[in-house]
Coordinates of N, CA and C in Angstrom, one line a residue:
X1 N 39.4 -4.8 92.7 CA 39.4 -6.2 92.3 C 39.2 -6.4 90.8
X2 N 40.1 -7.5 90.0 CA 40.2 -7.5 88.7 C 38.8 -9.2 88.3
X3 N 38.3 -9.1 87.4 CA 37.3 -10.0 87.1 C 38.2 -10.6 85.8
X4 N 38.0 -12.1 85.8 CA 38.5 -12.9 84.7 C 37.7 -13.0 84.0
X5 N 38.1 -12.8 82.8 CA 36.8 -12.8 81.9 C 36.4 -14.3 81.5
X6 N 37.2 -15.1 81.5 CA 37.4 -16.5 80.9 C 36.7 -17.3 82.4
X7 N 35.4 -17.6 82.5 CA 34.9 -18.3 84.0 C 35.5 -19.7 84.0
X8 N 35.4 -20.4 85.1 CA 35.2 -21.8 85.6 C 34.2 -22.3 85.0
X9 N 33.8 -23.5 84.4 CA 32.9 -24.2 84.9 C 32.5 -25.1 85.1
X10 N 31.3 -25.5 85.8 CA 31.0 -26.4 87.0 C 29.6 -27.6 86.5
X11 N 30.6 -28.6 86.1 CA 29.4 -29.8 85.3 C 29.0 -31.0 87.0
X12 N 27.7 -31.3 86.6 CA 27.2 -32.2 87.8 C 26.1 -33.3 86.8
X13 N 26.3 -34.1 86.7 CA 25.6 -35.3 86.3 C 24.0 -34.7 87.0
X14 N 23.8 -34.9 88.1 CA 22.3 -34.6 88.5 C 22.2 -33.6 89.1
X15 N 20.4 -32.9 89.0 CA 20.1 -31.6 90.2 C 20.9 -31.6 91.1
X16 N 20.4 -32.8 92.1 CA 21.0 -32.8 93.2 C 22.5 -32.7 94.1
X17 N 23.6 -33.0 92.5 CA 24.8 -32.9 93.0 C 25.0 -32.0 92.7
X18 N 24.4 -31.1 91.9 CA 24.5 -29.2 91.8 C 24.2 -28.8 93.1
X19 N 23.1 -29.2 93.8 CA 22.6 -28.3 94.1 C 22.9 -27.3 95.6
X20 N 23.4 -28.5 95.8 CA 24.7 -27.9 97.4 C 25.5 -26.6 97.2
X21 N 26.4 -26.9 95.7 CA 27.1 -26.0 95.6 C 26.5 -24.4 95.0
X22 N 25.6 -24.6 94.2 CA 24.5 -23.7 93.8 C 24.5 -22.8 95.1
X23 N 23.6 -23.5 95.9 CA 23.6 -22.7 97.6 C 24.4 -22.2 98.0
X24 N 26.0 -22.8 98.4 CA 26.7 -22.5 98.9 C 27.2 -21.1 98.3
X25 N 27.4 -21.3 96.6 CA 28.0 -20.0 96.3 C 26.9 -18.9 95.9
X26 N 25.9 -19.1 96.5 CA 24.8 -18.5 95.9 C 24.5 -18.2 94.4
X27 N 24.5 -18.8 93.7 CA 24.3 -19.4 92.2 C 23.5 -18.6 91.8
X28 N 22.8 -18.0 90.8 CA 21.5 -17.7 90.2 C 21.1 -18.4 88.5
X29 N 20.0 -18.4 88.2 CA 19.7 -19.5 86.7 C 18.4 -18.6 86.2
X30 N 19.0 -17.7 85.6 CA 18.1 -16.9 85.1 C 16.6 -17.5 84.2
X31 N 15.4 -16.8 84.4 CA 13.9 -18.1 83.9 C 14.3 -18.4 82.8
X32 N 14.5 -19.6 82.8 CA 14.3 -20.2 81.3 C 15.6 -21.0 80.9
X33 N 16.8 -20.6 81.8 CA 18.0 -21.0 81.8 C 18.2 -22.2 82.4
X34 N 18.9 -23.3 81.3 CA 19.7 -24.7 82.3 C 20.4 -23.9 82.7
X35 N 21.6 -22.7 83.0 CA 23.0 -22.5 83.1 C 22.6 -21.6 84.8
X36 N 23.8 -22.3 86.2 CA 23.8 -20.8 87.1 C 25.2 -20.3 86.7
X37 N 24.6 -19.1 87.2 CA 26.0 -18.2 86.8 C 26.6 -17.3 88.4
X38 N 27.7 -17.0 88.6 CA 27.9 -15.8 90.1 C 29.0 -15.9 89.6
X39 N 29.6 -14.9 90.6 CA 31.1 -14.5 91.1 C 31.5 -15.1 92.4
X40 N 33.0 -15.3 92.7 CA 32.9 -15.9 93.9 C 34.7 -14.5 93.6
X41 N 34.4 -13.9 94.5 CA 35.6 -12.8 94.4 C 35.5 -12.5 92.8
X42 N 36.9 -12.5 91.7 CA 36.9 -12.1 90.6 C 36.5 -13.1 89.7
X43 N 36.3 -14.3 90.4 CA 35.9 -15.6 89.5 C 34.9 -15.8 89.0
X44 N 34.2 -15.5 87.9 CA 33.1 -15.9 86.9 C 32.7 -17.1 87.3
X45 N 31.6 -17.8 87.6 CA 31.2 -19.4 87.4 C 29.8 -19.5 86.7
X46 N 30.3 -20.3 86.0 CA 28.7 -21.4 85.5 C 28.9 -22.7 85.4
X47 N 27.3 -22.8 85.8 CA 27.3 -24.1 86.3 C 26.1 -24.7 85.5
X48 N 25.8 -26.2 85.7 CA 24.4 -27.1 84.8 C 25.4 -28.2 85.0
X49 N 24.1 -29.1 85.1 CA 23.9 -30.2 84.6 C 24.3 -30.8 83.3
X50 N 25.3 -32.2 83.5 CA 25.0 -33.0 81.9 C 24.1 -34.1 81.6
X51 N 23.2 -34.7 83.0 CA 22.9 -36.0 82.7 C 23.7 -37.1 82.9
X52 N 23.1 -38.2 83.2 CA 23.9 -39.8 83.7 C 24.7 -39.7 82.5
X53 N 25.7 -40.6 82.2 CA 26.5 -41.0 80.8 C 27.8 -40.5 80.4
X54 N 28.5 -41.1 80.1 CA 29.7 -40.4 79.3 C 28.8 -40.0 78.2
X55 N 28.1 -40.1 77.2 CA 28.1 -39.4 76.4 C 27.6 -38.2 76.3
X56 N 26.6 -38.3 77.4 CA 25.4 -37.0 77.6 C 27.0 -35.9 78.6
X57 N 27.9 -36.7 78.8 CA 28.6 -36.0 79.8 C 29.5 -35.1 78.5
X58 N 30.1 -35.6 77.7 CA 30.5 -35.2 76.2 C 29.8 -33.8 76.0
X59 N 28.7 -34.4 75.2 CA 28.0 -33.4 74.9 C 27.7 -31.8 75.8
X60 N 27.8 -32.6 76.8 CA 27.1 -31.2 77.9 C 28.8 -30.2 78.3
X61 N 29.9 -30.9 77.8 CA 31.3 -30.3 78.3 C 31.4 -29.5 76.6
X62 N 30.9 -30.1 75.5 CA 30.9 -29.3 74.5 C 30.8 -28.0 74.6
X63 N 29.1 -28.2 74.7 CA 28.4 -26.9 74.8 C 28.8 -25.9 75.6
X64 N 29.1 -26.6 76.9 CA 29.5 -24.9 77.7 C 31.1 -23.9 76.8
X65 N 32.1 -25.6 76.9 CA 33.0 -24.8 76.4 C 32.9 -23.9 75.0
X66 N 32.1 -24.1 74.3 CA 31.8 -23.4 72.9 C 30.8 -22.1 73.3
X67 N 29.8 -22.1 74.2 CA 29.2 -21.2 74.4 C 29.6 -20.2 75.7
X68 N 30.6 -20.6 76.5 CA 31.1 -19.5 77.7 C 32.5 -19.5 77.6
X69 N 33.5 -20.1 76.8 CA 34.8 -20.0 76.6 C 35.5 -20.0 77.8
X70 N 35.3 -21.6 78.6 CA 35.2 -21.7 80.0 C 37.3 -22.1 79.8
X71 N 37.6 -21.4 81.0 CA 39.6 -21.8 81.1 C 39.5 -23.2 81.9
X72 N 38.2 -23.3 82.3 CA 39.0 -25.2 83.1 C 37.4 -25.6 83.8
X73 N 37.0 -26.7 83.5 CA 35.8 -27.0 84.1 C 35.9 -28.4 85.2
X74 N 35.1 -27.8 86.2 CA 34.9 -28.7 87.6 C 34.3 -29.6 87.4
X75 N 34.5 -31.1 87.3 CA 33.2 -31.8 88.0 C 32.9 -31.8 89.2
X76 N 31.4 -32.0 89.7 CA 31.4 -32.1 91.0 C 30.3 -33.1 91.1
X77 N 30.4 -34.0 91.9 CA 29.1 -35.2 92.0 C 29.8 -36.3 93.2
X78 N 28.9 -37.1 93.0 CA 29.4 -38.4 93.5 C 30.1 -39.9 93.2
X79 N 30.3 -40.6 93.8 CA 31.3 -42.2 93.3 C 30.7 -43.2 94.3
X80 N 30.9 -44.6 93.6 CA 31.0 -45.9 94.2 C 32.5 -46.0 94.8
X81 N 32.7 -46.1 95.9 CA 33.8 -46.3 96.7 C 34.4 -47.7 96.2
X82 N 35.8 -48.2 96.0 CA 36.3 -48.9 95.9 C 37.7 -49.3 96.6
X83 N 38.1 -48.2 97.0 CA 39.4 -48.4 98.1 C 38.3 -48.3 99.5
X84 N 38.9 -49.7 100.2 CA 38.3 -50.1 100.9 C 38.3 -48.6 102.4
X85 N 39.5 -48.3 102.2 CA 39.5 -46.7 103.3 C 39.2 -46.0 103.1
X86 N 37.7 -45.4 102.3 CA 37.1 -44.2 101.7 C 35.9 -44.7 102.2
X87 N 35.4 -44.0 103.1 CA 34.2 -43.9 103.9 C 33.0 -42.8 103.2
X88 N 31.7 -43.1 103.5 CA 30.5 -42.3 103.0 C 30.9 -40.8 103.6
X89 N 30.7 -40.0 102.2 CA 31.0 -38.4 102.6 C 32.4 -38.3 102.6
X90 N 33.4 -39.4 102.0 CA 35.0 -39.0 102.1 C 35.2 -38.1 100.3
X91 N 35.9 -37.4 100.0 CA 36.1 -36.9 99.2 C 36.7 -37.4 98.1
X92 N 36.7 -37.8 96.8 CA 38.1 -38.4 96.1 C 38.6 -36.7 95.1
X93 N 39.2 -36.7 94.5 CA 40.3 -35.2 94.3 C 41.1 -35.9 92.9
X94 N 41.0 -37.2 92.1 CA 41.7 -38.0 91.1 C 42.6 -37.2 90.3
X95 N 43.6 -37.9 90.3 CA 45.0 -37.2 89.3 C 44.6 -37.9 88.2
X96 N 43.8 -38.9 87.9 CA 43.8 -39.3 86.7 C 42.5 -39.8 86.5
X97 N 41.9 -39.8 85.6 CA 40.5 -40.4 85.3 C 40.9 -41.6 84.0
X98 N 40.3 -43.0 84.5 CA 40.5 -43.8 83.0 C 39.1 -44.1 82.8
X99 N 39.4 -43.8 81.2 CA 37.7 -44.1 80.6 C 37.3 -46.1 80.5
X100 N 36.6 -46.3 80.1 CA 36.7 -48.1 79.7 C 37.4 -48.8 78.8
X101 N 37.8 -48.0 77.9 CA 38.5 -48.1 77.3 C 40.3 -47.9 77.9
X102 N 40.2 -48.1 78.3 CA 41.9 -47.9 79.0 C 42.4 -46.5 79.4
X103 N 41.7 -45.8 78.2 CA 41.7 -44.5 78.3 C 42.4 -43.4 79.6
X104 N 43.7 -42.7 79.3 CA 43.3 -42.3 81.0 C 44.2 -40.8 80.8
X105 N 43.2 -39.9 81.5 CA 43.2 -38.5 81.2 C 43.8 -37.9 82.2
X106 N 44.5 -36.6 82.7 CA 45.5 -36.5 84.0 C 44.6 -34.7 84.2
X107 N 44.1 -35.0 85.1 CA 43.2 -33.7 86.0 C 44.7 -32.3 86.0
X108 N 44.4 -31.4 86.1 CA 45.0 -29.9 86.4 C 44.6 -29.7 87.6
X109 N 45.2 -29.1 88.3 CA 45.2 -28.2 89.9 C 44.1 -26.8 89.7
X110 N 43.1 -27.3 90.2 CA 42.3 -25.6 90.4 C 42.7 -24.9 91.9
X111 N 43.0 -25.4 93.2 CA 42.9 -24.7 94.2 C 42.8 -25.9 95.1
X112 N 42.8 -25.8 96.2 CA 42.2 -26.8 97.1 C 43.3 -28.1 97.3
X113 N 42.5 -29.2 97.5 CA 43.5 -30.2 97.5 C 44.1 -30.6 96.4
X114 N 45.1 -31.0 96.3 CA 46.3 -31.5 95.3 C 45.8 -33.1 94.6
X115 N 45.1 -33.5 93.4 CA 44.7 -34.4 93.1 C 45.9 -35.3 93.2
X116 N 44.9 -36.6 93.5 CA 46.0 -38.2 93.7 C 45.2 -39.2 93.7
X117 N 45.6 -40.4 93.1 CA 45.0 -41.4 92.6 C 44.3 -41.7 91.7
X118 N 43.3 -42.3 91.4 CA 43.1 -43.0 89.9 C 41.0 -43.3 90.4
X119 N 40.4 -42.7 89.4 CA 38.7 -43.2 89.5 C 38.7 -43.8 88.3
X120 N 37.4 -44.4 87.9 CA 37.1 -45.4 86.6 C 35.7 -44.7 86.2
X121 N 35.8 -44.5 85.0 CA 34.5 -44.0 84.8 C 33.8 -44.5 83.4
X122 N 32.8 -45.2 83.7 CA 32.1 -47.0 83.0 C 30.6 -46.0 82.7
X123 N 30.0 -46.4 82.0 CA 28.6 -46.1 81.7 C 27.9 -47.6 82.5
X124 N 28.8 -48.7 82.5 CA 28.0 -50.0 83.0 C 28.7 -50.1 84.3
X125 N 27.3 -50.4 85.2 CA 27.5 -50.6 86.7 C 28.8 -51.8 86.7
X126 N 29.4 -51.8 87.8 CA 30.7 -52.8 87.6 C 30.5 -53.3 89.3
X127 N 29.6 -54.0 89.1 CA 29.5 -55.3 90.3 C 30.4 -56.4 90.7
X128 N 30.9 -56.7 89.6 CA 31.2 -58.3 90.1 C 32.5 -58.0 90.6
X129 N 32.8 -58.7 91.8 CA 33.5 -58.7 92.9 C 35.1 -59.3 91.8
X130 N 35.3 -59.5 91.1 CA 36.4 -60.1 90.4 C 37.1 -59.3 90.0
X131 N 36.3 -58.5 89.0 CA 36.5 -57.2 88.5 C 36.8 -56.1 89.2
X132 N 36.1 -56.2 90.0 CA 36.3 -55.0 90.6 C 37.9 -54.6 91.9
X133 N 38.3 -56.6 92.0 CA 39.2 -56.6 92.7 C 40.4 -56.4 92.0
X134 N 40.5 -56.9 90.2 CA 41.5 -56.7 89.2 C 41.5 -54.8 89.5
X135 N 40.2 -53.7 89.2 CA 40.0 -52.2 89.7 C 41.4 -51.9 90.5
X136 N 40.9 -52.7 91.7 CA 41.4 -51.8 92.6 C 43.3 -52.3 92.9
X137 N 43.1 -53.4 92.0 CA 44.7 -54.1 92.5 C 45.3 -52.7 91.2
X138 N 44.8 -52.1 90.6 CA 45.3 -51.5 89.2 C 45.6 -49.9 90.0
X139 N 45.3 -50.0 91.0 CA 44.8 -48.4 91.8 C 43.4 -47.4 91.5
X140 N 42.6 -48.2 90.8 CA 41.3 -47.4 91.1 C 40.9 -47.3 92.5
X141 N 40.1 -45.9 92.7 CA 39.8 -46.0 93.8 C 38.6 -46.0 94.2
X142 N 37.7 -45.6 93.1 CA 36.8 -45.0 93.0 C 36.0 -45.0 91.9
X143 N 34.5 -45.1 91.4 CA 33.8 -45.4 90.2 C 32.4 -44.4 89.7
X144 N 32.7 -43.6 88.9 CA 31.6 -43.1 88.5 C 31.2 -43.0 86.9
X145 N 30.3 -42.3 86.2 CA 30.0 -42.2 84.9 C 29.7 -41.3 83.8
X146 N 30.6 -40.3 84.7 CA 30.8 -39.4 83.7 C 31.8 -38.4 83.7
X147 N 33.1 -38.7 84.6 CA 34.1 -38.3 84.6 C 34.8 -37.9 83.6
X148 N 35.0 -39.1 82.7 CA 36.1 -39.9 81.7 C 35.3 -39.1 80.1
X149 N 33.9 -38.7 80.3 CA 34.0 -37.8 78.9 C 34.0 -36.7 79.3
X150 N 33.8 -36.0 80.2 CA 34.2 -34.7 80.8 C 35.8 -34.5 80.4
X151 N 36.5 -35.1 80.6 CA 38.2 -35.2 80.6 C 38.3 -35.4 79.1
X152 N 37.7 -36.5 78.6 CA 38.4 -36.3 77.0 C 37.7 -35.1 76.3
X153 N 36.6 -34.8 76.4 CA 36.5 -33.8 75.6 C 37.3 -32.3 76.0
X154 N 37.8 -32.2 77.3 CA 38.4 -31.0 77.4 C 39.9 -31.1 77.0
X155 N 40.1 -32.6 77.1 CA 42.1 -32.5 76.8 C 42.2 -32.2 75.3
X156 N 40.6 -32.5 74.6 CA 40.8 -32.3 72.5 C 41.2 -31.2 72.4
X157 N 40.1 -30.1 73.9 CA 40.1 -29.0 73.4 C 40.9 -28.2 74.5
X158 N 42.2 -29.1 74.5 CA 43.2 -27.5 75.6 C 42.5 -26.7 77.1
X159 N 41.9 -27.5 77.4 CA 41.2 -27.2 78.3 C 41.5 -27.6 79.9
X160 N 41.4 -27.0 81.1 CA 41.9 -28.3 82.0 C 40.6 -28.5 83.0
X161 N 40.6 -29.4 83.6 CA 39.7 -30.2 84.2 C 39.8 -30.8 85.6
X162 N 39.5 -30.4 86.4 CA 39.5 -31.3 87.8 C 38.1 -32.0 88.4
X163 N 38.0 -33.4 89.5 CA 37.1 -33.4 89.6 C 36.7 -33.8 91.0
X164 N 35.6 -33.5 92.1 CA 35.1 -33.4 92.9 C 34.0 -34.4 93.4
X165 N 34.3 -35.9 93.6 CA 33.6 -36.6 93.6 C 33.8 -37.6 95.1
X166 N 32.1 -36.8 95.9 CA 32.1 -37.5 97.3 C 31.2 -38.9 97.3
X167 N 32.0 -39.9 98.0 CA 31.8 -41.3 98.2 C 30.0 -41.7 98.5
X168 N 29.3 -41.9 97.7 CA 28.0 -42.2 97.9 C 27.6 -43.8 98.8
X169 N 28.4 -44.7 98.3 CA 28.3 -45.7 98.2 C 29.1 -46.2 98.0
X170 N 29.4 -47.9 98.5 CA 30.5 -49.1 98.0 C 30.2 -49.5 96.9
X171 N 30.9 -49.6 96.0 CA 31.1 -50.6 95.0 C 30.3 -52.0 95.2
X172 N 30.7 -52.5 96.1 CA 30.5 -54.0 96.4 C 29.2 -53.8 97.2
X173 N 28.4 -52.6 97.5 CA 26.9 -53.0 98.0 C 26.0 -53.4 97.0
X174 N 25.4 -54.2 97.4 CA 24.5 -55.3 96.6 C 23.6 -54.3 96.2
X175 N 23.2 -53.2 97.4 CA 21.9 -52.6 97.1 C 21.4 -51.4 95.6
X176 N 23.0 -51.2 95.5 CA 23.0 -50.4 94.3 C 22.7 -51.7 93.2
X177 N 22.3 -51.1 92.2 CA 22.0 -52.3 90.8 C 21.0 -50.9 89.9
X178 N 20.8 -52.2 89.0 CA 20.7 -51.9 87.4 C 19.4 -51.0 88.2
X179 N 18.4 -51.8 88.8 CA 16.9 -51.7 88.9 C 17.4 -50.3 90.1
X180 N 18.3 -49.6 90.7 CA 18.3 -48.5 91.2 C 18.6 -47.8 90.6
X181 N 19.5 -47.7 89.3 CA 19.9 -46.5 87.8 C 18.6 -46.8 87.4
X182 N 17.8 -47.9 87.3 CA 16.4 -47.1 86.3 C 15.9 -46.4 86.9
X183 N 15.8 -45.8 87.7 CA 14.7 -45.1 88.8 C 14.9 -43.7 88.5
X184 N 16.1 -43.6 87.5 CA 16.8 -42.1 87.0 C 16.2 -42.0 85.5
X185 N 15.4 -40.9 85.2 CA 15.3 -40.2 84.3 C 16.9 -40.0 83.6
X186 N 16.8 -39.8 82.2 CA 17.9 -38.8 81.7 C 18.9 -37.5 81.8
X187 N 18.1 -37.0 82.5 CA 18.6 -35.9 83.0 C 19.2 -35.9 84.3
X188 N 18.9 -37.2 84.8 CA 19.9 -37.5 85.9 C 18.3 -37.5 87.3
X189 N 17.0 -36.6 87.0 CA 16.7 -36.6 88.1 C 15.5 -37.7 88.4
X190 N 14.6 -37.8 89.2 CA 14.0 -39.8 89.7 C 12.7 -39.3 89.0
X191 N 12.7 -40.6 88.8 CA 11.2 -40.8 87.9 C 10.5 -41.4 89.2
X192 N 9.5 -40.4 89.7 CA 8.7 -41.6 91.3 C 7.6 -42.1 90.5
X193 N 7.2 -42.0 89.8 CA 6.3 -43.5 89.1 C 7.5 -44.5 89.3
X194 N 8.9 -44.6 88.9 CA 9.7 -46.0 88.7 C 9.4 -46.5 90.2
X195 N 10.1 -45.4 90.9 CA 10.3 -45.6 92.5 C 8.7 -46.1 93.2
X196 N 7.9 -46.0 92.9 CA 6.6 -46.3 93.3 C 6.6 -47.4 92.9
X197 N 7.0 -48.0 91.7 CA 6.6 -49.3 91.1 C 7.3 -50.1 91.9
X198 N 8.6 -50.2 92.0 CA 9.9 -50.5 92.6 C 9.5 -51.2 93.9
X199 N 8.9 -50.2 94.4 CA 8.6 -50.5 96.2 C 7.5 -51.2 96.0
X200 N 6.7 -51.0 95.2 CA 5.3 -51.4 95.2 C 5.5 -53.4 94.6
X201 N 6.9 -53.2 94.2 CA 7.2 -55.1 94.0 C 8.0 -55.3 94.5
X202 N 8.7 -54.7 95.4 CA 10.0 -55.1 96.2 C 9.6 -54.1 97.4
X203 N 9.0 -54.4 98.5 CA 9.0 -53.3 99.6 C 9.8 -53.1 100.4
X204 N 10.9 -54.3 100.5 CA 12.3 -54.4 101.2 C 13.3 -53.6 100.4
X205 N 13.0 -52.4 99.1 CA 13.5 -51.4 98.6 C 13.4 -50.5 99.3
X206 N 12.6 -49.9 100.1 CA 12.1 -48.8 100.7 C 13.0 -48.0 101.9
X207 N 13.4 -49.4 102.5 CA 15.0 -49.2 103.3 C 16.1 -48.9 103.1
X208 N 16.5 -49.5 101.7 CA 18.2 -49.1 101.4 C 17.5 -47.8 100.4
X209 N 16.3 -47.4 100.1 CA 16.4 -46.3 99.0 C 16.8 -44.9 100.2
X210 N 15.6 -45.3 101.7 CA 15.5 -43.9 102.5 C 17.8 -43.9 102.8
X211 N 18.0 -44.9 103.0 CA 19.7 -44.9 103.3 C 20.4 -44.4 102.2
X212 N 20.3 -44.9 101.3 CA 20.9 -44.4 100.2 C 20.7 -42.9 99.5
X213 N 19.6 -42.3 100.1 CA 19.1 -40.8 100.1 C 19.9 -40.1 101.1
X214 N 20.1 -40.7 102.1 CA 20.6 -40.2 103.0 C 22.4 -39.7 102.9
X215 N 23.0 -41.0 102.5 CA 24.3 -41.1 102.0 C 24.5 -40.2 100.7
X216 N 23.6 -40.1 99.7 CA 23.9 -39.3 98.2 C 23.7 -37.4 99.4
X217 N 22.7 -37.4 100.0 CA 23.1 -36.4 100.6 C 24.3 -35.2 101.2
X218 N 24.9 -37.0 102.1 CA 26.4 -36.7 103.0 C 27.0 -36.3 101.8
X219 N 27.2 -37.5 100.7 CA 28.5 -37.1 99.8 C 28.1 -35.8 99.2
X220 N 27.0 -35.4 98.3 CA 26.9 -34.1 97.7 C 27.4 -33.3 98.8
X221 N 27.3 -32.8 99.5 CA 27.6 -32.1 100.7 C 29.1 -31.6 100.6
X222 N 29.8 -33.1 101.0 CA 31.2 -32.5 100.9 C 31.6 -32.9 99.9
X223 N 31.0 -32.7 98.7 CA 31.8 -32.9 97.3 C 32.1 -31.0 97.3
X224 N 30.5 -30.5 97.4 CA 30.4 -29.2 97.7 C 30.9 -28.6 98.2
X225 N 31.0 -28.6 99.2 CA 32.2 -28.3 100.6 C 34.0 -28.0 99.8
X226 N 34.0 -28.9 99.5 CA 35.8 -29.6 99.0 C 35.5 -28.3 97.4
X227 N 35.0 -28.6 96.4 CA 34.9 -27.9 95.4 C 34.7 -26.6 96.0
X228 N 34.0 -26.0 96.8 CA 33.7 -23.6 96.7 C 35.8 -23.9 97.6
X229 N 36.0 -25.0 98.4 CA 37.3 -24.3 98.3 C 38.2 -24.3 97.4
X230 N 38.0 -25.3 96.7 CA 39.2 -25.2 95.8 C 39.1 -23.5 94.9
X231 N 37.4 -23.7 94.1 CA 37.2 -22.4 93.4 C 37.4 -21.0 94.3
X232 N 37.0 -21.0 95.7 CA 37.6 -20.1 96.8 C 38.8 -19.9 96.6
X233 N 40.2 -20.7 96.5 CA 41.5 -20.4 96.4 C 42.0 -20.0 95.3
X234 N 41.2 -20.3 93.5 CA 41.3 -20.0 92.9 C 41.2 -18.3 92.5
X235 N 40.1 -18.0 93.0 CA 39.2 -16.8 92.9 C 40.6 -15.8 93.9
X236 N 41.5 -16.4 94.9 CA 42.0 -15.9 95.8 C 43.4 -15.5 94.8
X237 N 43.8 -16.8 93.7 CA 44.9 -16.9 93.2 C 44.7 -15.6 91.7
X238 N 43.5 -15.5 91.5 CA 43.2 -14.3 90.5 C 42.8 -12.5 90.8
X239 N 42.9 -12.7 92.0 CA 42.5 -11.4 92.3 C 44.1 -10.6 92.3

């Protein structure tokens, strides 16, 4: 068996949307390390976190590419569903990512399924039902926040990119809001002082938080799932 020297790698906004796949391919993060590192056949992977944000997402697609001289990096996480036929735990696979700016960056094939369609990726929650119906008449399908710098910083730098993002949530559920992103630390993981406070003045939170735990679950799951195959076929296409 031949080893590529040049790894994958595998960016996730939060712990938690790593952490499925961490498991799955048995990952390891040596003490002291943000970065996991394994083999999956001849395929090198590393993987970390960038944090909520297009910019923190920027920054975090810099660094690996300058420090592991990565040939093509994964996203893998979750989205606000916007095509009304994408169910909690459905997969989206985007051939294109547009930033807010109009911006729109075109994914490369790692393995797996064949990217199609269009996500939006906003640093600002995008609620209002007006907008979001102008979204989807344009073919968005789908909404997250840190796709769209993931993608520009790798197209500056010749790089290719695909991304892995399982349906958390509707768009149009009321229950997501501003006051459920503050409950996130920077680094993407919960501040339970916020979530204490939260419940402690809204206790009718307590129900869509245990649901919505439940759902970020489903989707990490098979964002996971969907991404070790693609990198599985990859790892199959290098040996």
């Amino acid at each position: 068996m031949t080893f590529d020297p040049a790894p994958i790698g595998v960016l996730a906004p939060m712990p938690p949307e790593l952490r499925p796949l961490v498991r799955r391919l048995r990952l390891r993060r040596p003490r002291g390390s943000p970065v996991h590192t394994g083999q999956l056949g001849g395929l090198a992977i590393v993987a970390t976190t960038t944090g909520v944000g297009i910019e923190r997402a920027r920054r975090a697609t810099s660094r690996l590419i300058d420090q592991y001289r990565v040939r093509h990096v994964l996203v893998l996480g979750v989205a606000g569903g916007l095509d009304p036929s994408l169910a909690i735990g459905d997969v989206v696979v985007p051939e294109v990512v547009e930033a807010a700016d109009g911006t729109r960056y075109s994914a490369s094939t790692l393995g797996g399924p064949v990217p199609s369609g269009c996500i939006l990726s906003d640093d600002q929650l995008v609620k209002d039902p007006a907008a979001l119906a102008g979204l989807r008449r344009r073919g968005v399908t789908a909404l997250d926040m840190e796709t769209a710098g993931v993608a520009e910083v790798c197209s500056a730098r010749g790089v290719g990119w695909s991304a892995y993002r399982g349906i958390s949530d509707q768009a149009l559920d009321p229950s997501v809001d501003e006051a459920i992103l503050g409950l996130l630390r920077p680094d993407g993981s919960a501040d339970l002082g916020r979530v204490a406070r939260l419940i402690g003045r809204e206790p009718r939170r307590l129900a869509s938080l245990v649901r919505l735990g439940r759902q970020l679950a489903t989707a990490t799951g098979a964002a996971a799932r969907t991404a070790a195959a693609a990198l599985g076929a990859a790892a199959a296409a290098s040996s």
